[in-house]
Short mmCIF file of C-alpha atoms in Angstrom, two decimals:
data_model
loop_
_atom_site.label_atom_id
_atom_site.label_comp_id
_atom_site.label_asym_id
_atom_site.label_seq_id
_atom_site.Cartn_x
_atom_site.Cartn_y
_atom_site.Cartn_z
CA UNK A 1 22.34 18.96 -26.63
CA UNK A 2 22.03 17.62 -23.12
CA UNK A 3 18.64 19.28 -22.76
CA UNK A 4 17.41 17.90 -26.09
CA UNK A 5 18.61 14.43 -25.05
CA UNK A 6 16.87 14.62 -21.68
CA UNK A 7 13.60 15.83 -23.22
CA UNK A 8 13.71 13.07 -25.85
CA UNK A 9 14.40 10.39 -23.24
CA UNK A 10 11.51 11.61 -21.08
CA UNK A 11 9.02 11.94 -23.92
CA UNK A 12 9.99 9.07 -26.22
CA UNK A 13 11.54 6.61 -23.78
CA UNK A 14 14.92 4.96 -24.28
CA UNK A 15 13.67 2.91 -27.23
CA UNK A 16 12.69 6.08 -29.10
CA UNK A 17 15.83 8.05 -28.30
CA UNK A 18 18.10 7.84 -31.33
CA UNK A 19 20.79 10.34 -32.29
CA UNK A 20 18.40 11.48 -35.01
CA UNK A 21 15.46 11.97 -32.62
CA UNK A 22 17.64 14.04 -30.27
CA UNK A 23 19.05 16.10 -33.13
CA UNK A 24 15.59 16.79 -34.56
CA UNK A 25 14.38 18.04 -31.20
CA UNK A 26 17.47 20.18 -30.62
CA UNK A 27 17.79 21.43 -34.20
CA UNK A 28 21.36 20.27 -34.73
CA UNK A 29 23.23 17.75 -36.85
CA UNK A 30 22.89 14.13 -35.59
CA UNK A 31 26.62 13.61 -36.05
CA UNK A 32 27.31 16.08 -33.24
CA UNK A 33 26.20 13.50 -30.66
CA UNK A 34 29.00 11.19 -31.70
CA UNK A 35 31.48 14.04 -32.17
CA UNK A 36 30.96 15.39 -28.64
CA UNK A 37 29.89 12.32 -26.65
CA UNK A 38 30.99 9.27 -28.63
CA UNK A 39 27.61 7.54 -28.30
CA UNK A 40 23.95 8.17 -27.56
CA UNK A 41 24.35 6.35 -24.23
CA UNK A 42 27.12 8.71 -23.13
CA UNK A 43 25.00 11.73 -24.07
CA UNK A 44 22.08 10.24 -22.13
CA UNK A 45 24.30 9.71 -19.07
CA UNK A 46 25.32 13.38 -19.33
CA UNK A 47 21.63 14.27 -19.50
CA UNK A 48 20.91 12.13 -16.43
CA UNK A 49 23.78 13.87 -14.63
CA UNK A 50 22.29 17.25 -15.37
CA UNK A 51 18.85 16.20 -14.15
CA UNK A 52 20.30 14.45 -11.07
CA UNK A 53 22.46 17.43 -10.19
CA UNK A 54 19.45 19.74 -10.11
CA UNK A 55 17.38 17.31 -8.07
CA UNK A 56 20.26 16.56 -5.70
CA UNK A 57 20.65 20.28 -4.96
CA UNK A 58 16.99 20.47 -3.97
CA UNK A 59 17.15 17.42 -1.71
CA UNK A 60 20.46 18.58 -0.25
CA UNK A 61 18.94 21.94 0.62
CA UNK A 62 16.08 20.19 2.37
CA UNK A 63 18.32 17.70 4.21
CA UNK A 64 20.47 20.47 5.65
CA UNK A 65 17.52 22.54 6.84
CA UNK A 66 16.50 22.40 10.49
CA UNK A 67 12.80 21.61 10.12
CA UNK A 68 10.87 19.20 12.32
CA UNK A 69 10.46 15.62 11.02
CA UNK A 70 6.88 15.94 9.81
CA UNK A 71 7.75 19.02 7.75
CA UNK A 72 10.78 17.21 6.38
CA UNK A 73 8.57 14.33 5.22
CA UNK A 74 6.05 16.70 3.67
CA UNK A 75 8.78 18.61 1.84
CA UNK A 76 10.37 15.36 0.66
CA UNK A 77 6.98 14.26 -0.69
CA UNK A 78 6.76 17.52 -2.65
CA UNK A 79 10.23 16.98 -4.06
CA UNK A 80 9.26 13.45 -5.09
CA UNK A 81 6.17 14.82 -6.85
CA UNK A 82 8.46 17.22 -8.72
CA UNK A 83 10.70 14.28 -9.65
CA UNK A 84 7.68 12.59 -11.20
CA UNK A 85 6.15 15.64 -12.86
CA UNK A 86 9.43 17.00 -14.20
CA UNK A 87 10.31 13.66 -15.78
CA UNK A 88 13.36 12.84 -13.66
CA UNK A 89 11.73 9.58 -12.58
CA UNK A 90 11.12 8.63 -16.20
CA UNK A 91 14.74 9.38 -17.13
CA UNK A 92 16.09 7.25 -14.27
CA UNK A 93 13.72 4.35 -14.90
CA UNK A 94 14.27 4.32 -18.66
CA UNK A 95 18.05 4.18 -18.23
CA UNK A 96 17.80 1.45 -15.60
CA UNK A 97 15.49 -0.50 -17.92
CA UNK A 98 17.94 -0.02 -20.79
CA UNK A 99 20.84 -1.18 -18.61
CA UNK A 100 19.26 -4.64 -18.30
CA UNK A 101 20.17 -5.28 -21.91
CA UNK A 102 23.36 -3.19 -21.83
CA UNK A 103 25.56 -4.29 -18.94
CA UNK A 104 28.07 -1.51 -19.70
CA UNK A 105 25.45 0.99 -18.53
CA UNK A 106 25.00 -0.72 -15.16
CA UNK A 107 28.28 0.32 -13.57
CA UNK A 108 27.64 3.90 -14.73
CA UNK A 109 24.23 3.92 -13.05
CA UNK A 110 25.49 2.29 -9.85
CA UNK A 111 28.25 4.93 -9.61
CA UNK A 112 25.60 7.65 -9.95
CA UNK A 113 23.75 6.31 -6.92
CA UNK A 114 26.66 7.17 -4.65
CA UNK A 115 25.87 10.87 -4.03
CA UNK A 116 22.25 9.92 -3.28
CA UNK A 117 23.36 7.30 -0.77
CA UNK A 118 25.71 9.78 0.87
CA UNK A 119 23.08 12.49 1.06
CA UNK A 120 20.55 10.08 2.55
CA UNK A 121 22.86 8.62 5.17
CA UNK A 122 24.01 12.12 6.12
CA UNK A 123 20.35 13.19 6.50
CA UNK A 124 19.56 10.13 8.64
CA UNK A 125 22.54 10.82 10.90
CA UNK A 126 21.65 14.47 11.23
CA UNK A 127 17.92 14.15 11.83
CA UNK A 128 17.87 11.09 14.06
CA UNK A 129 20.85 11.82 16.29
CA UNK A 130 19.58 12.56 19.77
CA UNK A 131 16.12 11.17 19.00
CA UNK A 132 14.75 7.85 20.32
CA UNK A 133 15.57 6.45 16.90
CA UNK A 134 19.27 7.27 17.30
CA UNK A 135 20.01 3.53 16.95
CA UNK A 136 19.11 4.04 13.29
CA UNK A 137 21.57 6.91 13.04
CA UNK A 138 24.34 4.48 13.91
CA UNK A 139 23.44 2.29 10.96
CA UNK A 140 22.83 5.18 8.63
CA UNK A 141 24.45 3.52 5.62
CA UNK A 142 22.26 0.43 5.32
CA UNK A 143 19.27 2.57 6.28
CA UNK A 144 20.15 4.93 3.42
CA UNK A 145 20.46 1.93 1.12
CA UNK A 146 16.92 0.96 2.12
CA UNK A 147 15.62 4.48 1.48
CA UNK A 148 17.28 4.66 -1.95
CA UNK A 149 15.95 1.18 -2.80
CA UNK A 150 12.47 2.29 -1.79
CA UNK A 151 12.84 5.44 -3.88
CA UNK A 152 13.90 3.35 -6.89
CA UNK A 153 11.01 0.94 -6.34
CA UNK A 154 8.57 3.86 -6.18
CA UNK A 155 10.10 5.23 -9.38
CA UNK A 156 9.51 1.95 -11.14
CA UNK A 157 5.98 1.62 -9.79
CA UNK A 158 5.04 5.17 -10.72
CA UNK A 159 6.18 4.31 -14.25
CA UNK A 160 4.17 1.07 -14.35
CA UNK A 161 1.08 2.61 -12.83
CA UNK A 162 0.83 6.36 -13.40
CA UNK A 163 -1.95 6.62 -10.81
CA UNK A 164 0.14 7.76 -7.89
CA UNK A 165 -2.57 7.61 -5.23
CA UNK A 166 -0.78 4.84 -3.34
CA UNK A 167 2.36 6.95 -3.19
CA UNK A 168 0.31 9.84 -1.84
CA UNK A 169 -1.16 7.61 0.88
CA UNK A 170 2.35 6.41 1.67
CA UNK A 171 3.60 9.95 2.20
CA UNK A 172 0.60 10.74 4.39
CA UNK A 173 1.46 7.68 6.45
CA UNK A 174 5.10 8.73 6.71
CA UNK A 175 4.02 12.17 7.82
CA UNK A 176 1.80 10.69 10.53
CA UNK A 177 4.61 8.45 11.71
CA UNK A 178 7.04 11.36 11.73
CA UNK A 179 4.93 13.02 14.40
CA UNK A 180 5.94 10.12 16.62
CA UNK A 181 9.62 11.04 16.26
CA UNK A 182 10.42 13.67 18.87
CA UNK A 183 12.45 16.46 17.47
CA UNK A 184 16.18 15.90 17.68
CA UNK A 185 18.28 18.27 19.70
CA UNK A 186 18.76 21.46 17.65
CA UNK A 187 21.91 21.32 15.56
CA UNK A 188 24.59 23.37 17.25
CA UNK B 1 7.12 -24.71 -22.49
CA UNK B 2 6.63 -22.48 -19.49
CA UNK B 3 9.77 -23.86 -17.88
CA UNK B 4 11.81 -23.39 -21.06
CA UNK B 5 10.52 -19.81 -21.32
CA UNK B 6 11.39 -19.02 -17.70
CA UNK B 7 14.89 -20.49 -18.02
CA UNK B 8 15.51 -18.54 -21.24
CA UNK B 9 14.30 -15.27 -19.69
CA UNK B 10 16.54 -15.79 -16.65
CA UNK B 11 19.63 -16.77 -18.61
CA UNK B 12 19.34 -14.67 -21.76
CA UNK B 13 17.34 -11.69 -20.54
CA UNK B 14 14.24 -10.36 -22.25
CA UNK B 15 16.21 -9.13 -25.26
CA UNK B 16 17.52 -12.66 -25.90
CA UNK B 17 14.22 -14.44 -25.38
CA UNK B 18 12.76 -15.13 -28.82
CA UNK B 19 10.30 -17.89 -29.70
CA UNK B 20 13.23 -19.62 -31.36
CA UNK B 21 15.49 -19.37 -28.28
CA UNK B 22 12.75 -20.79 -26.05
CA UNK B 23 12.00 -23.59 -28.51
CA UNK B 24 15.67 -24.52 -28.84
CA UNK B 25 15.99 -24.78 -25.06
CA UNK B 26 12.78 -26.79 -24.71
CA UNK B 27 13.30 -28.96 -27.78
CA UNK B 28 9.99 -28.13 -29.45
CA UNK B 29 8.78 -26.33 -32.56
CA UNK B 30 8.94 -22.49 -32.26
CA UNK B 31 5.43 -22.23 -33.73
CA UNK B 32 4.00 -23.88 -30.61
CA UNK B 33 4.56 -20.67 -28.62
CA UNK B 34 2.16 -18.82 -30.90
CA UNK B 35 -0.21 -21.77 -31.16
CA UNK B 36 -0.61 -22.10 -27.38
CA UNK B 37 0.04 -18.58 -26.09
CA UNK B 38 -0.45 -16.20 -29.01
CA UNK B 39 2.81 -14.34 -28.37
CA UNK B 40 6.16 -14.63 -26.63
CA UNK B 41 5.02 -11.99 -24.10
CA UNK B 42 1.99 -14.07 -23.11
CA UNK B 43 4.17 -17.14 -22.67
CA UNK B 44 6.59 -15.10 -20.55
CA UNK B 45 3.72 -13.85 -18.38
CA UNK B 46 2.66 -17.48 -17.88
CA UNK B 47 6.27 -18.27 -16.91
CA UNK B 48 6.28 -15.35 -14.45
CA UNK B 49 3.00 -16.64 -12.99
CA UNK B 50 4.52 -20.05 -12.41
CA UNK B 51 7.59 -18.60 -10.72
CA UNK B 52 5.50 -16.14 -8.68
CA UNK B 53 3.10 -18.84 -7.58
CA UNK B 54 5.92 -20.94 -6.17
CA UNK B 55 7.50 -17.99 -4.40
CA UNK B 56 4.19 -16.72 -3.11
CA UNK B 57 3.49 -20.12 -1.50
CA UNK B 58 6.78 -19.92 0.36
CA UNK B 59 6.20 -16.38 1.61
CA UNK B 60 2.60 -17.21 2.48
CA UNK B 61 3.74 -20.17 4.57
CA UNK B 62 6.15 -17.91 6.42
CA UNK B 63 3.63 -15.10 6.93
CA UNK B 64 1.10 -17.45 8.48
CA UNK B 65 3.59 -19.03 10.87
CA UNK B 66 3.71 -17.88 14.47
CA UNK B 67 7.41 -17.10 14.81
CA UNK B 68 8.83 -14.12 16.69
CA UNK B 69 9.65 -11.01 14.62
CA UNK B 70 13.41 -11.53 14.45
CA UNK B 71 12.96 -15.06 13.13
CA UNK B 72 10.41 -13.78 10.64
CA UNK B 73 12.93 -11.26 9.32
CA UNK B 74 15.67 -13.88 9.13
CA UNK B 75 13.41 -16.30 7.27
CA UNK B 76 12.25 -13.53 4.90
CA UNK B 77 15.91 -12.73 4.18
CA UNK B 78 16.49 -16.38 3.29
CA UNK B 79 13.49 -16.35 0.97
CA UNK B 80 14.79 -13.20 -0.71
CA UNK B 81 18.18 -14.89 -1.24
CA UNK B 82 16.32 -17.77 -2.88
CA UNK B 83 14.47 -15.26 -5.08
CA UNK B 84 17.83 -13.93 -6.24
CA UNK B 85 19.61 -17.27 -6.61
CA UNK B 86 16.72 -19.05 -8.29
CA UNK B 87 16.36 -16.29 -10.87
CA UNK B 88 12.91 -15.05 -9.85
CA UNK B 89 14.34 -11.56 -9.32
CA UNK B 90 15.84 -11.60 -12.81
CA UNK B 91 12.54 -12.69 -14.36
CA UNK B 92 10.61 -9.91 -12.58
CA UNK B 93 13.14 -7.22 -13.36
CA UNK B 94 13.53 -8.21 -17.02
CA UNK B 95 9.76 -8.09 -17.58
CA UNK B 96 9.47 -4.74 -15.80
CA UNK B 97 12.33 -3.42 -17.91
CA UNK B 98 10.63 -4.71 -21.05
CA UNK B 99 7.33 -3.13 -20.05
CA UNK B 100 8.90 0.35 -20.29
CA UNK B 101 8.91 -0.01 -24.06
CA UNK B 102 5.72 -2.13 -24.18
CA UNK B 103 2.93 -0.37 -22.33
CA UNK B 104 0.57 -3.33 -22.89
CA UNK B 105 2.76 -5.35 -20.49
CA UNK B 106 2.44 -2.78 -17.70
CA UNK B 107 -1.16 -3.47 -16.73
CA UNK B 108 -0.38 -7.20 -16.70
CA UNK B 109 2.52 -6.67 -14.30
CA UNK B 110 0.57 -4.28 -12.06
CA UNK B 111 -2.24 -6.84 -11.80
CA UNK B 112 0.30 -9.47 -10.75
CA UNK B 113 1.42 -7.30 -7.83
CA UNK B 114 -1.97 -7.60 -6.19
CA UNK B 115 -1.49 -10.98 -4.42
CA UNK B 116 1.88 -9.75 -3.10
CA UNK B 117 0.28 -6.59 -1.74
CA UNK B 118 -2.48 -8.61 -0.11
CA UNK B 119 -0.07 -11.09 1.43
CA UNK B 120 2.11 -8.28 2.79
CA UNK B 121 -0.72 -6.25 4.28
CA UNK B 122 -2.17 -9.41 5.84
CA UNK B 123 1.24 -10.21 7.36
CA UNK B 124 1.60 -6.67 8.70
CA UNK B 125 -1.85 -6.82 10.29
CA UNK B 126 -1.20 -10.22 11.80
CA UNK B 127 2.27 -9.62 13.16
CA UNK B 128 1.90 -6.07 14.43
CA UNK B 129 -1.57 -6.28 15.98
CA UNK B 130 -1.19 -6.00 19.72
CA UNK B 131 2.39 -4.76 19.48
CA UNK B 132 3.51 -1.17 20.15
CA UNK B 133 3.59 -0.77 16.37
CA UNK B 134 -0.11 -1.56 16.08
CA UNK B 135 -0.62 1.91 14.58
CA UNK B 136 1.10 0.46 11.52
CA UNK B 137 -1.32 -2.47 11.47
CA UNK B 138 -4.14 0.02 10.98
CA UNK B 139 -2.48 1.39 7.85
CA UNK B 140 -1.41 -2.01 6.58
CA UNK B 141 -2.21 -1.27 2.94
CA UNK B 142 0.08 1.70 2.37
CA UNK B 143 2.69 0.00 4.56
CA UNK B 144 2.44 -3.08 2.32
CA UNK B 145 2.81 -0.82 -0.71
CA UNK B 146 6.03 0.50 0.83
CA UNK B 147 7.32 -3.01 1.49
CA UNK B 148 6.55 -4.17 -2.06
CA UNK B 149 8.17 -0.98 -3.46
CA UNK B 150 11.24 -1.66 -1.38
CA UNK B 151 11.29 -5.27 -2.59
CA UNK B 152 11.07 -4.10 -6.21
CA UNK B 153 13.82 -1.55 -5.64
CA UNK B 154 16.05 -4.24 -4.11
CA UNK B 155 15.29 -6.46 -7.10
CA UNK B 156 16.40 -3.75 -9.49
CA UNK B 157 19.52 -2.96 -7.46
CA UNK B 158 20.51 -6.59 -7.15
CA UNK B 159 20.30 -6.76 -10.94
CA UNK B 160 22.38 -3.60 -11.41
CA UNK B 161 24.95 -4.59 -8.84
CA UNK B 162 25.21 -8.33 -8.28
CA UNK B 163 27.28 -7.80 -5.14
CA UNK B 164 24.51 -8.17 -2.60
CA UNK B 165 26.50 -7.21 0.47
CA UNK B 166 24.39 -4.09 1.05
CA UNK B 167 21.23 -6.18 1.00
CA UNK B 168 22.81 -8.53 3.55
CA UNK B 169 23.64 -5.62 5.84
CA UNK B 170 20.08 -4.37 5.41
CA UNK B 171 18.63 -7.69 6.53
CA UNK B 172 20.97 -7.74 9.52
CA UNK B 173 19.75 -4.28 10.42
CA UNK B 174 16.11 -5.35 10.05
CA UNK B 175 16.78 -8.34 12.27
CA UNK B 176 18.31 -6.11 14.95
CA UNK B 177 15.38 -3.73 14.75
CA UNK B 178 12.94 -6.62 14.96
CA UNK B 179 14.27 -7.44 18.43
CA UNK B 180 12.83 -4.08 19.46
CA UNK B 181 9.34 -5.18 18.46
CA UNK B 182 7.84 -7.03 21.42
CA UNK B 183 6.11 -10.16 20.36
CA UNK B 184 2.47 -9.70 19.48
CA UNK B 185 -0.15 -11.54 21.46
CA UNK B 186 -0.18 -15.19 20.32
CA UNK B 187 -2.70 -15.77 17.56
CA UNK B 188 -5.75 -17.39 19.03
#
């Protein structure tokens, strides 16, 4: 059910994701959504959790690897491209858009940002400690907030304007800049 | 009419902004929206243009001033607070949210990002030329894209989570970092 809900959200958008549309895609009875999840929104949050969990694992694996900064940026760019191509970006943006008219969704979405903020601030601490940018490592939490805000903004823009060339240029720029960051002391 | 439309969008959200709601607020006949603008969406775009124009003037004034970087960041933070308090952020975010379900709105919104991108890249060129970060001035366009993405992401987050304390911490951080940027050569 969660997979049918995620696929419907990605392909039809929030406005087209009814219990009936999900059930048709998954080949089950529409009433099951309410029986198991109580509402379409709760099923969609479960679908977002599944998608987020998979993506988080990938980013977590990258963040804990000991690669030099420019490779980290390049790998992060590839993960972002996967986020776009696999539909995760659409799922996130559609639910955020829906939450504007449904305040009860907002707190749920804000709570789901927490693991991303933690992962990002952990990655900043780890990769910048011992580098000339170690001042940033000491303010890892607001810096992570900035990174997650930027990620959300890029999500929204990639939804408004599917031509991602600007995002590509941005990642190239980040990669160039990352060459300026001397490698941190190897993790012990 | 444009003012009534903007106020309705800010206070009721896109979902609550009908021709009737706008007309009730403005004290005119609901048919006038269609007579003058053709649709509620076109009237709302005109309202966004009015709000954007005012904000753009303020940011443009700041960008062309010759203040040191840390004062620039502090002044930009104050402008962003005004964007939030005056409702501009709500208007932008509501229309972006609405555009998810109305693809015809997307191109209109993307086109309206252009003056913001130009202003930002101009400001980056002007303020970083001659500083140790002049490498960034040479890639002002993607850097401006990043800044505008970040701004959009902060807009969305400030709508999801009205407690702006993280944004405040972010601006404090930016101000601290800006002290590290030696002042560019005075504009001649």
